Short mmCIF file of C-alpha atoms in Angstrom, two decimals:
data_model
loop_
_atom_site.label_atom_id
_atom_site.label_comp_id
_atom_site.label_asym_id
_atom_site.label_seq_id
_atom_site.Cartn_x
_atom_site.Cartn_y
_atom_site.Cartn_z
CA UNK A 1 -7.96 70.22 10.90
CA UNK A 2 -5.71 72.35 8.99
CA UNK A 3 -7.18 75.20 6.68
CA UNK A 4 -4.86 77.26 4.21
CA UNK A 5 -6.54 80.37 2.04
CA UNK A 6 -5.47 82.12 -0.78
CA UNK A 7 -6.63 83.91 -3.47
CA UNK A 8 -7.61 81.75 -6.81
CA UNK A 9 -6.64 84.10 -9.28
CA UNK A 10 -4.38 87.52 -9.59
CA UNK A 11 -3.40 89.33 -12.52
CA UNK A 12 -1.01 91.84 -12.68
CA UNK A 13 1.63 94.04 -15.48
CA UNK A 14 4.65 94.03 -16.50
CA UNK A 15 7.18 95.54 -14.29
CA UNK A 16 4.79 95.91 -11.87
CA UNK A 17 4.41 94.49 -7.74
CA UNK A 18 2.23 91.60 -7.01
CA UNK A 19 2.03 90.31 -3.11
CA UNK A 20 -0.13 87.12 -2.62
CA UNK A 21 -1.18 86.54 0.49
CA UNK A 22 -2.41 83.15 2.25
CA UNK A 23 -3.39 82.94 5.82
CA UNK A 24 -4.07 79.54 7.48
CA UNK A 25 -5.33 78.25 10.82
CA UNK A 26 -3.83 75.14 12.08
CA UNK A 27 -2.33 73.96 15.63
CA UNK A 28 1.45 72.36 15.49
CA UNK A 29 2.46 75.17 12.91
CA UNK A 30 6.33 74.98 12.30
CA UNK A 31 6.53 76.75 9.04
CA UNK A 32 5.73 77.94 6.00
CA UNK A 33 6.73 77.36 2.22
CA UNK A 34 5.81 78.97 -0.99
CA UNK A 35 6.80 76.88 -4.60
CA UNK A 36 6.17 78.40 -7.99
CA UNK A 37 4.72 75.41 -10.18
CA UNK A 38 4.31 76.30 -14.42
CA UNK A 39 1.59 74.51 -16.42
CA UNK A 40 2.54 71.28 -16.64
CA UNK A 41 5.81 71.55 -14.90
CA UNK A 42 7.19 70.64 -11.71
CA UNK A 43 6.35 72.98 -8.45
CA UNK A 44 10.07 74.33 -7.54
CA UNK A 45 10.87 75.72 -4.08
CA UNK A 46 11.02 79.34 -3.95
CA UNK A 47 11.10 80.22 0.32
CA UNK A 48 10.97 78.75 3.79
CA UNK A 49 10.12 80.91 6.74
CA UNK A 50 10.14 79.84 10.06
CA UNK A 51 10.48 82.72 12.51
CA UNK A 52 8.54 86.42 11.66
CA UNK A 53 9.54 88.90 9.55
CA UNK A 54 10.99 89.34 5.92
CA UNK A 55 13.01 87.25 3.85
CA UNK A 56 14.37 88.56 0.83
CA UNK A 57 16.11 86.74 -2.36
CA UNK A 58 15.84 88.21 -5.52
CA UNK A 59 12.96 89.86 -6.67
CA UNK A 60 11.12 87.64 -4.69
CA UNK A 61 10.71 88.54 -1.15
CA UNK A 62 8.47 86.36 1.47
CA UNK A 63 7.02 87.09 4.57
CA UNK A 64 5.59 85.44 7.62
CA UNK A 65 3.41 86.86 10.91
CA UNK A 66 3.19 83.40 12.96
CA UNK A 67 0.61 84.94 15.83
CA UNK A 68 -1.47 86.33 12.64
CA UNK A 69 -1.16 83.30 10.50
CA UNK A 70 -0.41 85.47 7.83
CA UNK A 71 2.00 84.95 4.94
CA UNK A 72 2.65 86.67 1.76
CA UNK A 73 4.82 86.25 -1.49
CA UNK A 74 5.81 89.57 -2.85
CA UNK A 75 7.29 89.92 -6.73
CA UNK A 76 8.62 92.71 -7.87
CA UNK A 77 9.70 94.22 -11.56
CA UNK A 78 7.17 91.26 -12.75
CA UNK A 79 8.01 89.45 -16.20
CA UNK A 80 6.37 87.46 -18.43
CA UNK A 81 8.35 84.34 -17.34
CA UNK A 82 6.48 85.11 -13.79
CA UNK A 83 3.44 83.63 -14.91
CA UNK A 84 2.23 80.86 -13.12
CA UNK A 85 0.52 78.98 -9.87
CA UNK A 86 2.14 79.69 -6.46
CA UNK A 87 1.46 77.35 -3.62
CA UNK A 88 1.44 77.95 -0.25
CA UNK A 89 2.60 75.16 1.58
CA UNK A 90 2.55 74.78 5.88
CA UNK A 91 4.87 72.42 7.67
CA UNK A 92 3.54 71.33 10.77
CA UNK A 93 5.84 69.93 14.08
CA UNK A 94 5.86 66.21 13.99
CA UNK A 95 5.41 65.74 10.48
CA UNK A 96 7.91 65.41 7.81
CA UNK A 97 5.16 66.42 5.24
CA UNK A 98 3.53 69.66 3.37
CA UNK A 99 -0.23 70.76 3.64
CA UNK A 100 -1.12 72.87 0.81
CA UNK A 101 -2.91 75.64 -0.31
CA UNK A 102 -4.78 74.95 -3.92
CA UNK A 103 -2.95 77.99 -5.39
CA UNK A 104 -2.77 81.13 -6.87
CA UNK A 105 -2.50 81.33 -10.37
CA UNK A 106 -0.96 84.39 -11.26
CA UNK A 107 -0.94 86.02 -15.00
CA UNK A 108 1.25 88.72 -16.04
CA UNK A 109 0.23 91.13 -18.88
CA UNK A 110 2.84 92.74 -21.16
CA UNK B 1 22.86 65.77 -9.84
CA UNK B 2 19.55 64.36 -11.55
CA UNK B 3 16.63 64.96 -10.41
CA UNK B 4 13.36 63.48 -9.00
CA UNK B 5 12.47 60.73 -11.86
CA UNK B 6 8.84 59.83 -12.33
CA UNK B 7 7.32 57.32 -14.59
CA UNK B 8 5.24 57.22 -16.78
CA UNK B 9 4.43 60.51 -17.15
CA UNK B 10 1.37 60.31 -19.20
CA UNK B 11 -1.04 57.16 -18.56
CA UNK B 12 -4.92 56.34 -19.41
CA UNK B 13 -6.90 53.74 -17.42
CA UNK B 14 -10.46 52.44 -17.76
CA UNK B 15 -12.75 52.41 -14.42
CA UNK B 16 -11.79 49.18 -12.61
CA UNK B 17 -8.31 48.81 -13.66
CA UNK B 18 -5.33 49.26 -11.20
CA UNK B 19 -2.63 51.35 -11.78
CA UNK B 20 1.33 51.47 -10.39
CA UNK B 21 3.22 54.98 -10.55
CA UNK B 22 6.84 54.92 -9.94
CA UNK B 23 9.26 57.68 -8.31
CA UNK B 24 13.10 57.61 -7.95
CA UNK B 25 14.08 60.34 -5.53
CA UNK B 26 17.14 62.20 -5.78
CA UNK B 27 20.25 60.33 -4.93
CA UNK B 28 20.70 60.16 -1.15
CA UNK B 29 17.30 61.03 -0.87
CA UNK B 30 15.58 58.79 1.85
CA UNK B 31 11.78 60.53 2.32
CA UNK B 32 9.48 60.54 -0.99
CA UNK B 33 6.08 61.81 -0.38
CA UNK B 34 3.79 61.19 -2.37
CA UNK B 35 0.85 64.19 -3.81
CA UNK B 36 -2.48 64.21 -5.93
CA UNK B 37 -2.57 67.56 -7.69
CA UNK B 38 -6.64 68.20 -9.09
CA UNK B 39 -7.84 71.65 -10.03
CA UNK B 40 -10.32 71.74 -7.89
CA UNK B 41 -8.28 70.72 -4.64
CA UNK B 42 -5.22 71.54 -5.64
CA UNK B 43 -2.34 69.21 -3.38
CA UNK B 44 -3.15 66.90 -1.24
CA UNK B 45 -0.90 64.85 0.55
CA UNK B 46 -1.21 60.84 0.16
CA UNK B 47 1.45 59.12 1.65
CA UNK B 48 4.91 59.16 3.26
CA UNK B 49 7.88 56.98 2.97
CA UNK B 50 11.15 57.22 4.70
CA UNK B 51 13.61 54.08 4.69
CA UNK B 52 11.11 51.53 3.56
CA UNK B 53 8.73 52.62 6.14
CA UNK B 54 5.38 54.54 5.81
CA UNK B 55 5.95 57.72 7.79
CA UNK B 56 2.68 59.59 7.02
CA UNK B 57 -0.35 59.03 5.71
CA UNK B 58 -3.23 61.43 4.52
CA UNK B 59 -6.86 60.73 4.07
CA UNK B 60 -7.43 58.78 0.91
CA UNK B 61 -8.91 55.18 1.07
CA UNK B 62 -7.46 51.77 1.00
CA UNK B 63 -7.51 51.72 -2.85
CA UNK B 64 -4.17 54.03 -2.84
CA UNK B 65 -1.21 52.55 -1.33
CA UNK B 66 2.42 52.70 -1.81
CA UNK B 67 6.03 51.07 -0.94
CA UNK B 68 9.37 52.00 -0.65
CA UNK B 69 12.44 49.75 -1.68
CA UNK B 70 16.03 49.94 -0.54
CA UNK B 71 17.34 52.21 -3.05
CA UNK B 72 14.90 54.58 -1.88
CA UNK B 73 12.58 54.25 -5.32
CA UNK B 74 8.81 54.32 -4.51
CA UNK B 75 5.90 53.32 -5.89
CA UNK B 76 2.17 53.68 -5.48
CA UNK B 77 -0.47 51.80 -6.48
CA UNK B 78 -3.96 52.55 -7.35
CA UNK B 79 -6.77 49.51 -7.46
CA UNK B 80 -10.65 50.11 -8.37
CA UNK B 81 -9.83 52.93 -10.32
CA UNK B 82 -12.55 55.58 -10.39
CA UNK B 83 -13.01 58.54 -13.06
CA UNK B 84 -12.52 61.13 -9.94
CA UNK B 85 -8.68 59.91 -9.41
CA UNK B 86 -7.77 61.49 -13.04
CA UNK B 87 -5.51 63.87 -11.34
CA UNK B 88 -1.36 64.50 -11.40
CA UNK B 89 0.46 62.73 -8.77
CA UNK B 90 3.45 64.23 -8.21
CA UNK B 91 6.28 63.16 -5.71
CA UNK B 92 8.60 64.98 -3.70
CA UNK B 93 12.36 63.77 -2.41
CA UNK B 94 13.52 65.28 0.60
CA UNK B 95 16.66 64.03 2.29
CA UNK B 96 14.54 62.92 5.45
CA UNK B 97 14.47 63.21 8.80
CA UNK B 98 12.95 67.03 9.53
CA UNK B 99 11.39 69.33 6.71
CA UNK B 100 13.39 72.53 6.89
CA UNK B 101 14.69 71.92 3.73
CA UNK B 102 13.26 72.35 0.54
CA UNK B 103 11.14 69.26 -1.00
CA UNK B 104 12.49 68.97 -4.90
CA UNK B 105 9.36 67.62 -6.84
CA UNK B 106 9.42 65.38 -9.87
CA UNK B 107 7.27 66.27 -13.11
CA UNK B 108 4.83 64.09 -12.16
CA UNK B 109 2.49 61.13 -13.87
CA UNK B 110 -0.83 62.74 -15.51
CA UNK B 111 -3.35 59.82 -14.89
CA UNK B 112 -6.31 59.91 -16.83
CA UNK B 113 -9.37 57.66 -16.19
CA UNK B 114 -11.79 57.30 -18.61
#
């Protein structure tokens, strides 16, 4: 089976640098996604990596070590508006379908 | 372009009852998948569709199925409802064939089961 980690919980200040990390362990990996999803709200897509390394848009940078399977989601100069779940999402080869993560809700402190 | 429509977006059931959920992808769209979001498992994936056909399927039992028409709109259907499939089902439209694009979700249906 497939399993995907990451942290339940993070809290972090204004202005500041958060990096969430998930790992996961499954066979068939083709790549990996990361949506930001507000209470109540819609997750919306914020990355896709498929090959290693760093990919940067914004203040949001993601980043993906396929022979560690090892992602992160980096923020930086946090705001307010940053507060929410992000879900780590892996794409496997075959399937036209997302296994997720359950999260990390992220709160960000003035 | 609009987005990914579902509907209702707020329902209550009673045990027993059966319940339909409806999703209109975005136009073009072929693939809607279909997703029960709970807090304590977070997403997990039901179902598939892609041109009237059931792609994929996760591991939920026979009470939760689903069907595509030929404008791409989906539905799923819950039967036997139990108080442990209160949850948000959300759906996602993806243009189809492989997943290296982004899925666009809708706002999903909040089902509650009481």
């Amino acid at each position: 089976g497939q399993n995907i980690d990451q942290p339940t919980e993070m809290t972090a200040t204004e202005g500041a640098i958060v990096q969430i990390n998930c790992t996961y362990q499954t066979s068939g990996f083709n790549g990996l996604f990361w949506y930001q999803q507000h209470a109540g709200e819609a997750p919306t897509f914020l990355s896709y990596n498929v090959l290693d390394g760093l990919e940067e848009k914004g203040r949001f940078s993601s980043f993906l070590s396929r022979s560690k399977g090892y992602s992160y989601l980096l923020l930086k100069e946090l705001q307010m508006k940053d507060s929410a779940s992000y879900l780590c999402a892996v794409h496997l080869r075959g399937y036209s379908t997302l296994t997720f993560g359950k999260g990390t809700m992220l709160l960000v402190s003035p | 372009k609009a987005g990914v429509t579902q509907t209702p977006r707020y329902l209550i059931k009673t045990r027993g009852q059966q319940v339909t959920l409806s999703c209109s992808p975005i136009s073009g769209h072929r693939s809607v998948s279909w997703y029960q979001q709970t807090p304590g498992q977070g997403l997990q994936f039901l179902f598939e569709y892609f041109s009237e056909t059931q792609r994929n399927k996760g591991n939920f039992p026979g009470r939760f199925s689903g069907r595509q028409f030929s404008n791409s709109r989906s539905e799923m259907n819950v039967s036997t409802l139990e108080l442990g499939d209160s949850a948000l089902y959300l759906c996602a439209s993806s243009p189809g064939g492989a997943v290296d694009t982004e899925a666009f979700f809708g706002q999903g249906t909040r089902l509650t089961v009481v």
